[in-house]
Coordinates of C-alpha atoms and ligand atoms in Angstrom, one line a residue:
M1 CA 27.1 -8.2 -9.7
D2 CA 24.1 -8.4 -7.5
L3 CA 21.6 -5.6 -7.7
I4 CA 19.1 -5.1 -4.8
V5 CA 16.4 -2.5 -4.7
M6 CA 15.8 -1.5 -1.1
K7 CA 12.6 0.3 0.0
F8 CA 12.4 2.1 3.4
G9 CA 9.0 2.9 4.8
G10 CA 8.0 6.1 6.6
T11 CA 9.0 5.0 10.1
L12 CA 12.4 4.0 8.9
M13 CA 12.7 7.6 7.5
G14 CA 11.0 9.2 10.5
S15 CA 13.9 10.7 12.4
V16 CA 17.6 11.4 12.3
E17 CA 18.4 8.2 14.0
A18 CA 16.1 6.1 11.9
I19 CA 17.5 7.6 8.6
K20 CA 21.1 7.0 9.8
H21 CA 20.2 3.4 10.6
S22 CA 18.5 2.9 7.2
A23 CA 21.4 4.4 5.4
S24 CA 23.8 2.1 7.3
L25 CA 21.8 -0.9 6.0
V26 CA 22.4 0.3 2.4
A27 CA 26.0 1.1 3.1
T28 CA 26.7 -2.4 4.4
S29 CA 25.5 -3.9 1.1
V30 CA 27.2 -1.3 -1.1
K31 CA 30.5 -1.9 0.7
A32 CA 30.2 -5.6 0.3
G33 CA 30.1 -5.0 -3.5
T34 CA 26.3 -5.1 -4.1
R35 CA 24.7 -2.5 -6.3
V36 CA 21.8 -0.9 -4.5
V37 CA 18.9 1.3 -5.6
V38 CA 17.3 3.1 -2.6
V39 CA 13.6 3.9 -2.5
P40 CA 12.6 6.0 0.5
S41 CA 9.1 6.9 1.6
A42 CA 8.2 10.2 3.0
M43 CA 9.1 10.8 6.7
S44 CA 6.5 9.2 9.0
G45 CA 3.2 11.0 9.0
V46 CA 4.1 13.5 6.3
T47 CA 1.8 12.1 3.6
D48 CA -1.2 12.4 5.9
Q49 CA 0.0 15.9 6.9
L50 CA 0.2 17.0 3.3
L51 CA -3.2 15.7 2.5
K52 CA -4.6 17.7 5.4
I53 CA -2.8 20.8 4.2
A54 CA -4.3 20.4 0.8
A55 CA -7.8 19.9 2.2
T56 CA -7.7 22.8 4.6
A57 CA -6.3 25.1 1.9
E58 CA -9.2 24.2 -0.4
R59 CA -11.6 25.1 2.4
G60 CA -9.9 28.5 2.8
E61 CA -8.2 27.7 6.1
I62 CA -4.9 29.1 5.0
E63 CA -3.5 29.8 8.4
F64 CA -3.7 26.2 9.4
A65 CA -2.1 25.1 6.2
Q66 CA 0.7 27.6 6.6
D67 CA 1.4 26.5 10.2
E68 CA 1.6 22.9 9.1
I69 CA 4.0 23.9 6.3
S70 CA 6.2 25.7 8.9
L71 CA 6.3 22.5 11.0
L72 CA 7.3 20.4 7.9
K73 CA 10.0 23.0 7.2
K74 CA 11.4 22.8 10.7
R75 CA 11.4 19.0 10.7
H76 CA 13.1 18.6 7.4
L77 CA 15.7 21.4 7.7
E78 CA 16.6 20.3 11.2
T79 CA 16.9 16.7 10.1
A80 CA 19.0 17.7 7.1
A81 CA 21.4 19.7 9.3
A82 CA 21.7 16.9 11.8
L83 CA 22.5 14.5 9.0
G84 CA 25.3 16.7 7.8
A85 CA 23.6 17.6 4.5
S86 CA 25.7 19.8 2.2
E87 CA 24.9 23.5 1.7
S88 CA 23.4 22.7 -1.7
G89 CA 21.4 19.8 -0.3
Q90 CA 19.9 22.1 2.4
Q91 CA 19.2 24.8 -0.3
K92 CA 17.4 22.2 -2.4
I93 CA 15.1 21.3 0.6
Q94 CA 14.5 25.0 1.3
A95 CA 13.5 25.6 -2.3
M96 CA 11.2 22.6 -2.3
L97 CA 9.4 23.9 0.7
E98 CA 8.9 27.3 -0.9
S99 CA 7.5 25.6 -3.9
L100 CA 5.1 23.6 -1.7
A101 CA 4.0 26.8 0.0
Q102 CA 3.3 28.4 -3.4
T103 CA 1.3 25.4 -4.6
V104 CA -0.8 25.4 -1.4
N105 CA -1.4 29.1 -1.8
G106 CA -2.7 28.4 -5.4
I107 CA -5.2 25.9 -4.0
Y108 CA -6.3 28.4 -1.4
L109 CA -6.8 31.2 -3.9
L110 CA -8.8 28.9 -6.3
R111 CA -10.5 27.0 -3.5
E112 CA -10.2 24.0 -5.8
L113 CA -8.3 20.8 -5.3
S114 CA -8.1 18.5 -8.3
K115 CA -6.7 15.0 -8.2
R116 CA -3.8 16.3 -10.2
S117 CA -2.9 19.1 -7.7
K118 CA -3.4 16.7 -4.8
D119 CA -0.8 14.4 -6.3
L120 CA 1.6 17.3 -6.7
I121 CA 1.2 18.3 -3.1
V122 CA 1.7 14.8 -1.6
S123 CA 4.7 14.3 -3.9
F124 CA 6.6 16.7 -1.7
G125 CA 6.8 14.1 1.1
E126 CA 9.1 11.8 -0.9
R127 CA 10.8 14.7 -2.7
L128 CA 11.8 16.1 0.7
S129 CA 12.9 12.8 2.2
A130 CA 15.1 11.5 -0.7
P131 CA 17.8 14.3 -0.2
L132 CA 17.9 13.3 3.5
M133 CA 18.7 9.7 2.6
C134 CA 21.3 11.0 0.2
A135 CA 22.9 13.1 2.8
S136 CA 23.1 10.3 5.3
L137 CA 24.6 7.9 2.7
E138 CA 27.3 10.5 1.7
Q139 CA 28.2 10.8 5.4
Q140 CA 28.6 7.1 5.6
G141 CA 31.0 7.1 2.6
V142 CA 28.5 6.1 -0.1
S143 CA 28.2 8.5 -3.0
A144 CA 24.5 8.9 -3.8
F145 CA 22.3 11.0 -6.0
D146 CA 18.5 11.6 -5.6
L147 CA 16.0 11.5 -8.4
T148 CA 12.3 11.9 -8.5
G149 CA 10.3 9.0 -10.0
G150 CA 9.9 10.9 -13.2
Q151 CA 13.6 11.6 -13.4
A152 CA 14.3 7.9 -12.9
G153 CA 12.0 7.0 -15.8
M154 CA 8.8 6.2 -13.9
L155 CA 6.4 7.0 -16.7
T156 CA 2.8 6.5 -15.7
N157 CA -0.7 6.9 -17.1
N158 CA -2.6 10.0 -16.0
N159 CA -4.9 8.3 -13.4
F160 CA -3.9 10.7 -10.7
G161 CA -4.0 9.3 -7.2
N162 CA -3.7 5.7 -8.4
A163 CA -1.5 5.8 -11.4
R164 CA 0.0 2.8 -13.2
P165 CA 3.4 2.5 -15.0
L166 CA 3.3 2.5 -18.8
P167 CA 5.3 -0.2 -20.6
E168 CA 7.8 2.4 -21.8
A169 CA 8.8 3.0 -18.1
F170 CA 10.5 -0.4 -18.2
N171 CA 12.8 0.7 -21.0
R172 CA 13.4 4.2 -19.7
I173 CA 14.4 3.3 -16.1
P174 CA 17.6 1.3 -17.0
K175 CA 18.6 4.0 -19.4
R176 CA 18.1 6.8 -16.8
L177 CA 20.1 5.0 -14.1
E178 CA 22.9 3.6 -16.2
G179 CA 25.1 6.7 -15.9
L180 CA 25.0 6.6 -12.1
F181 CA 25.8 2.9 -12.0
Q182 CA 28.8 3.5 -14.3
Q183 CA 30.1 6.1 -11.8
N184 CA 29.4 3.9 -8.8
V185 CA 26.9 6.3 -7.5
T186 CA 23.9 4.9 -5.6
P187 CA 20.6 6.1 -7.0
V188 CA 18.0 7.3 -4.4
V189 CA 14.6 7.3 -6.2
T190 CA 11.6 8.9 -4.5
G191 CA 9.0 6.2 -3.7
F192 CA 5.3 6.6 -4.5
I193 CA 5.6 9.1 -7.4
G194 CA 5.8 9.0 -11.2
E195 CA 5.2 11.3 -14.1
T196 CA 2.9 11.5 -17.1
D197 CA 4.3 11.9 -20.6
K198 CA 3.5 15.6 -20.2
G199 CA 5.6 15.9 -17.1
A200 CA 2.8 16.1 -14.5
I201 CA 3.5 14.3 -11.2
T202 CA 1.4 11.3 -10.4
T203 CA 1.2 9.0 -7.4
L204 CA 0.8 5.2 -7.3
G205 CA -1.8 5.0 -4.5
R206 CA -1.2 4.9 -0.7
G207 CA 1.7 2.7 0.3
G208 CA 3.0 3.1 -3.3
S209 CA 6.7 3.2 -2.5
D210 CA 6.6 -0.6 -2.4
Y211 CA 5.3 -0.5 -6.0
T212 CA 8.0 1.9 -7.0
A213 CA 10.6 -0.5 -5.7
T214 CA 9.2 -3.5 -7.5
I215 CA 8.8 -1.6 -10.8
L216 CA 12.4 -0.5 -10.6
G217 CA 13.4 -4.0 -9.6
A218 CA 11.7 -5.5 -12.7
A219 CA 13.0 -2.8 -15.0
L220 CA 16.5 -3.3 -13.8
N221 CA 16.3 -7.1 -13.6
A222 CA 17.3 -6.9 -10.0
T223 CA 18.5 -9.9 -8.0
E224 CA 16.0 -9.2 -5.3
V225 CA 13.8 -6.4 -4.0
W226 CA 13.9 -5.8 -0.2
T227 CA 11.3 -3.9 1.7
W228 CA 12.6 -2.9 5.1
K229 CA 10.2 -2.7 8.0
D230 CA 10.3 -2.0 11.6
V231 CA 8.7 -5.4 12.3
D232 CA 9.8 -9.1 11.7
G233 CA 8.8 -9.8 8.1
V234 CA 5.2 -10.9 7.4
M235 CA 3.3 -12.5 10.2
T236 CA 0.4 -15.0 10.4
T237 CA -1.8 -12.2 11.7
D238 CA -1.5 -8.8 13.4
P239 CA 0.6 -9.5 16.5
R240 CA -1.3 -6.7 18.3
I241 CA -4.4 -8.9 18.1
V242 CA -2.7 -12.2 18.6
P243 CA 0.6 -12.1 20.4
E244 CA 1.4 -15.7 19.4
A245 CA 1.4 -14.6 15.7
Q246 CA 4.4 -16.2 13.9
N247 CA 6.7 -15.0 11.2
L248 CA 6.1 -16.5 7.8
E249 CA 9.4 -17.7 6.2
Q250 CA 7.9 -18.0 2.7
L251 CA 4.9 -16.8 0.7
S252 CA 4.0 -17.0 -2.9
Y253 CA 3.3 -13.8 -4.9
A254 CA -0.3 -14.8 -5.0
E255 CA -0.5 -15.3 -1.2
I256 CA 1.0 -11.9 -0.4
M257 CA -1.2 -10.1 -2.9
E258 CA -4.3 -11.7 -1.4
M259 CA -3.1 -10.8 2.1
A260 CA -2.5 -7.2 1.1
Y261 CA -5.9 -7.0 -0.6
F262 CA -7.6 -8.3 2.6
G263 CA -6.1 -5.6 4.8
A264 CA -2.7 -7.0 6.0
K265 CA -0.6 -3.9 5.9
V266 CA 2.3 -5.6 4.5
L267 CA 2.6 -4.4 0.9
H268 CA 0.9 -2.3 -1.7
P269 CA -1.5 -4.9 -3.3
L270 CA -0.1 -4.5 -6.8
A271 CA 3.6 -4.5 -5.7
V272 CA 4.4 -8.1 -6.6
V273 CA 2.9 -7.9 -10.1
P274 CA 6.0 -6.6 -11.9
L275 CA 8.2 -9.2 -10.0
H276 CA 5.8 -12.1 -10.7
E277 CA 6.4 -11.7 -14.5
K278 CA 10.1 -11.9 -14.1
G279 CA 10.3 -14.3 -11.2
I280 CA 12.3 -11.8 -9.1
P281 CA 12.1 -12.6 -5.3
L282 CA 10.9 -10.0 -2.8
R283 CA 12.1 -10.1 0.8
V284 CA 10.4 -8.3 3.7
K285 CA 13.2 -7.5 6.1
S286 CA 13.4 -6.3 9.6
A287 CA 15.5 -3.2 10.2
A288 CA 15.8 -4.0 13.9
D289 CA 17.3 -7.4 13.1
P290 CA 19.0 -7.2 9.7
S291 CA 20.6 -10.6 9.9
F292 CA 17.1 -12.2 10.2
A293 CA 16.0 -13.6 6.9
G294 CA 12.5 -12.1 7.1
T295 CA 9.9 -13.3 4.7
L296 CA 10.8 -14.5 1.2
V297 CA 8.2 -14.0 -1.4
S298 CA 8.6 -15.9 -4.7
S299 CA 6.7 -17.9 -7.3
E300 CA 7.1 -21.0 -5.2
S301 CA 4.1 -22.3 -3.2
R302 CA 5.1 -24.0 0.0
P303 CA 1.9 -24.7 1.8
L304 CA 1.6 -25.2 5.6
K305 CA 0.1 -28.4 6.9
N306 CA -3.3 -26.8 7.6
G307 CA -3.5 -25.1 4.2
V308 CA -3.9 -21.6 5.7
K309 CA -1.0 -19.2 6.2
A310 CA -2.6 -16.1 7.5
V311 CA -5.7 -14.5 9.0
T312 CA -6.4 -10.9 8.0
A313 CA -9.1 -8.3 9.0
V314 CA -10.4 -5.2 7.3
R315 CA -12.1 -3.2 10.0
N316 CA -14.8 -0.5 9.7
A317 CA -16.4 -1.6 6.5
N318 CA -19.9 -1.3 5.2
I319 CA -22.2 -3.8 3.6
I320 CA -24.5 -2.6 0.8
D321 CA -27.2 -5.1 0.0
I322 CA -29.1 -4.6 -3.2
G323 CA -32.2 -6.8 -3.5
G324 CA -35.5 -7.2 -5.3
A325 CA -37.5 -10.0 -6.8
G326 CA -37.3 -8.3 -10.2
M327 CA -33.5 -8.8 -10.2
V328 CA -33.9 -12.5 -11.1
G329 CA -32.6 -12.8 -14.6
A330 CA -31.9 -9.1 -15.0
A331 CA -28.3 -9.6 -15.9
N332 CA -27.5 -5.9 -16.5
I333 CA -28.0 -5.0 -12.8
T334 CA -24.6 -6.4 -11.8
S335 CA -22.9 -4.5 -14.5
Q336 CA -24.7 -1.3 -13.5
I337 CA -23.6 -1.8 -9.9
F338 CA -20.0 -2.2 -10.9
D339 CA -20.1 0.7 -13.3
V340 CA -21.4 3.0 -10.7
L341 CA -18.7 1.9 -8.2
A342 CA -15.9 2.1 -10.7
G343 CA -17.0 5.6 -11.7
L344 CA -16.5 6.6 -8.0
D345 CA -13.2 4.8 -7.7
V346 CA -14.6 2.7 -5.0
N347 CA -12.7 -0.5 -4.2
V348 CA -15.0 -3.5 -3.5
I349 CA -13.5 -5.8 -0.8
M350 CA -16.0 -8.6 -1.1
I351 CA -19.0 -9.6 -3.2
S352 CA -21.6 -12.2 -2.8
Q353 CA -24.6 -13.0 -4.9
S354 CA -27.3 -15.5 -4.1
S355 CA -27.8 -18.0 -6.9
S356 CA -31.4 -16.9 -7.3
M357 CA -29.9 -13.5 -8.1
A358 CA -32.5 -11.9 -5.9
N359 CA -29.8 -10.0 -4.1
I360 CA -26.2 -8.9 -4.4
S361 CA -24.1 -7.9 -1.4
I362 CA -21.0 -5.9 -1.6
V363 CA -18.5 -4.8 1.1
V364 CA -16.7 -1.5 0.8
Q365 CA -14.5 0.6 3.1
Q366 CA -16.3 2.9 5.4
A367 CA -14.6 5.9 3.8
D368 CA -16.4 4.9 0.5
G369 CA -19.7 3.6 2.1
K370 CA -22.0 6.6 2.1
R371 CA -21.1 7.9 -1.3
A372 CA -21.4 4.4 -2.8
L373 CA -24.8 4.0 -1.2
E374 CA -26.0 7.4 -2.5
A375 CA -24.8 6.7 -6.0
L376 CA -26.5 3.3 -6.1
Q377 CA -29.7 4.7 -4.7
K378 CA -29.7 7.3 -7.4
Q379 CA -28.9 4.7 -10.1
F380 CA -31.8 2.4 -9.2
A381 CA -34.3 5.1 -8.1
E382 CA -36.5 4.4 -11.1
S383 CA -35.7 0.7 -11.4
D384 CA -38.4 -1.9 -11.5
S385 CA -36.0 -4.7 -10.7
V386 CA -34.3 -3.3 -7.6
G387 CA -36.6 -3.1 -4.6
T388 CA -34.4 -2.3 -1.6
I389 CA -30.9 -1.2 -0.9
E390 CA -29.8 -1.9 2.6
F391 CA -26.8 -0.5 4.4
W392 CA -24.9 -2.0 7.3
E393 CA -22.3 -0.2 9.3
A394 CA -19.5 -1.4 11.6
I395 CA -18.7 -4.5 9.6
S396 CA -15.3 -6.3 9.5
V397 CA -14.1 -8.6 6.8
I398 CA -12.0 -11.5 8.0
A399 CA -10.1 -13.6 5.5
I400 CA -8.0 -16.7 5.6
V401 CA -5.3 -16.9 3.0
G402 CA -3.1 -19.8 1.7
E403 CA -2.4 -21.7 -1.5
G404 CA -2.7 -24.9 0.5
M405 CA -6.4 -24.4 0.7
R406 CA -6.9 -25.3 -2.9
G407 CA -8.6 -28.6 -3.2
A408 CA -8.2 -29.3 0.6
R409 CA -11.3 -30.5 2.4
G410 CA -12.6 -29.2 5.6
V411 CA -11.0 -25.8 5.6
A412 CA -14.3 -23.9 5.4
A413 CA -15.9 -26.2 8.0
K414 CA -13.0 -25.5 10.4
L415 CA -13.3 -21.7 9.8
F416 CA -17.1 -21.6 10.3
T417 CA -16.9 -23.9 13.4
A418 CA -14.3 -21.7 14.9
V419 CA -16.5 -18.6 14.5
A420 CA -19.7 -20.4 15.5
N421 CA -18.0 -21.7 18.7
E422 CA -17.5 -18.1 19.7
G423 CA -21.2 -17.4 19.3
I424 CA -20.5 -14.9 16.5
S425 CA -22.9 -14.7 13.6
I426 CA -21.7 -14.4 10.1
D427 CA -23.3 -11.7 7.9
M428 CA -21.8 -12.7 4.5
I429 CA -19.4 -15.3 3.0
S430 CA -17.4 -15.4 -0.1
Q431 CA -14.7 -17.6 -1.7
G432 CA -13.0 -16.8 -4.9
S433 CA -12.6 -19.6 -7.4
S434 CA -8.9 -19.3 -7.0
E435 CA -9.5 -20.9 -3.6
L436 CA -6.7 -18.7 -2.2
N437 CA -9.0 -17.2 0.3
I438 CA -12.2 -17.6 2.1
S439 CA -13.6 -14.3 3.5
L440 CA -16.5 -13.6 5.8
A441 CA -18.1 -10.5 7.1
I442 CA -19.1 -10.1 10.8
D443 CA -20.0 -7.3 13.1
D444 CA -16.9 -5.3 13.8
E445 CA -17.1 -5.6 17.6
H446 CA -16.3 -9.3 17.3
T447 CA -13.2 -8.9 15.2
V448 CA -10.5 -9.5 17.8
Q449 CA -12.4 -12.5 19.2
A450 CA -12.9 -14.0 15.7
V451 CA -9.3 -13.5 14.6
K452 CA -8.0 -15.1 17.8
A453 CA -10.2 -18.1 17.4
I454 CA -9.5 -18.7 13.7
H455 CA -5.7 -18.3 14.2
K456 CA -5.9 -20.9 16.8
A457 CA -8.2 -23.3 14.9
F458 CA -5.6 -23.4 12.1
G459 CA -2.7 -24.0 14.4
L460 CA -1.0 -20.8 13.4
E461 CA 0.7 -20.2 16.7
K462 CA 3.0 -23.1 15.9
L463 CA 3.7 -23.5 12.2
E464 CA 3.9 -27.0 10.7
I465 CA 4.9 -27.8 7.2
Ligands
LIG1 N1 4.2 8.1 1.6 C1 3.2 7.3 0.8 C2 2.1 6.9 1.8 O1 2.2 7.2 3.0 C3 3.8 6.2 0.1 C4 4.4 5.1 1.0 O2 4.7 5.4 2.2 O3 4.7 4.0 0.5 O4 1.2 6.3 1.3
LIG2 MG1 3.9 6.8 4.5

């Protein structure tokens, strides 16, 4: 019997109509004899709303937080009623909202928001949406049961905000779901959240529902994992920038990871890791067009003629450039830089180092930029080796991704020519030795122009194999 794990993003859980449609996609497969595990995200916008509630409560603005909780209450209870949720289903949602209000009040009284309590607060998004999916499935004749990540066996480490599954999770998950399968009940497992061995709720990082789905898929030896979207699979670039962007039929695990890392909002960057090990395919499917195959992600590498499959952009980034003649030969500088950044949980998007070692440039997201800069300035304040630390704002990182680039000649030349022909100057360049990507940093204002030119230079408006 086929087993498919299906993940639904926030937009596909965003309204009564959207949830009904998502549930119908599940019901179609279940009625055709496929076993399905459903992984819903929070309703659209709810995770951000919860983060805001947490932050305002910490600052003492309790009225604002309470007003927002009332809005969440109204939205979820009205949706539950419209979906025909049972009395007990509605009570469950009501109780959850009360528990949220109490948690937020605790933050307000203490004026303290730890990573642990932040995870607890954001977890309500998925814990509130899973019963809605269940209600809709039941209405469509599919018996369903909702579980939190923890209840489903998603055991994680205690890195709150960015937790990772522990090996034991892969044994626990099949055991926890087995009973439901035997009774032909469809499990609905909250995306995004797990639990430590002490029972504290953790989250897997933003967009983590993808990761939940692939961890479940690997643990259950699923036939495939499907992530449903409101767009056509994975595209060669953001179609809002380039209307000629094409759907990609196939990507390797490495390619989609690279794309996610470089800002294509397609998938949690680690989501394919559990699948890779077992060779389980992932499909990015379009909810608007369910018969369309979408994008198949597997271990196969099927390069396009020009080597490149996609152009991505990470906007609003900062460059931090650490320089000084004394850095030459001082090997410990690099390790100090990365220790400082790791301590702050800052994700480095791009690195480049001149071979003389007289400077090291790194690119980080704007949200991390200032605190990374301050920490590095502090670290090297007394240093004889580091002379200057420069900071550039309004940077964007453009990357081209594709396995076909490996060993191919002229790819970099084509990329730089395309950018140069637009009169755009390049601030920084980097290519990993995997040769899966070449990335460059430019001034953010030229992003759209550069992406368009590069997309065209590699012939991505008309794909050739
Ligand atoms: N709700 C979480 C987020 O918005 C997880 C997800 O949507 O995948 O990040
Ligand atoms: Mg979301």
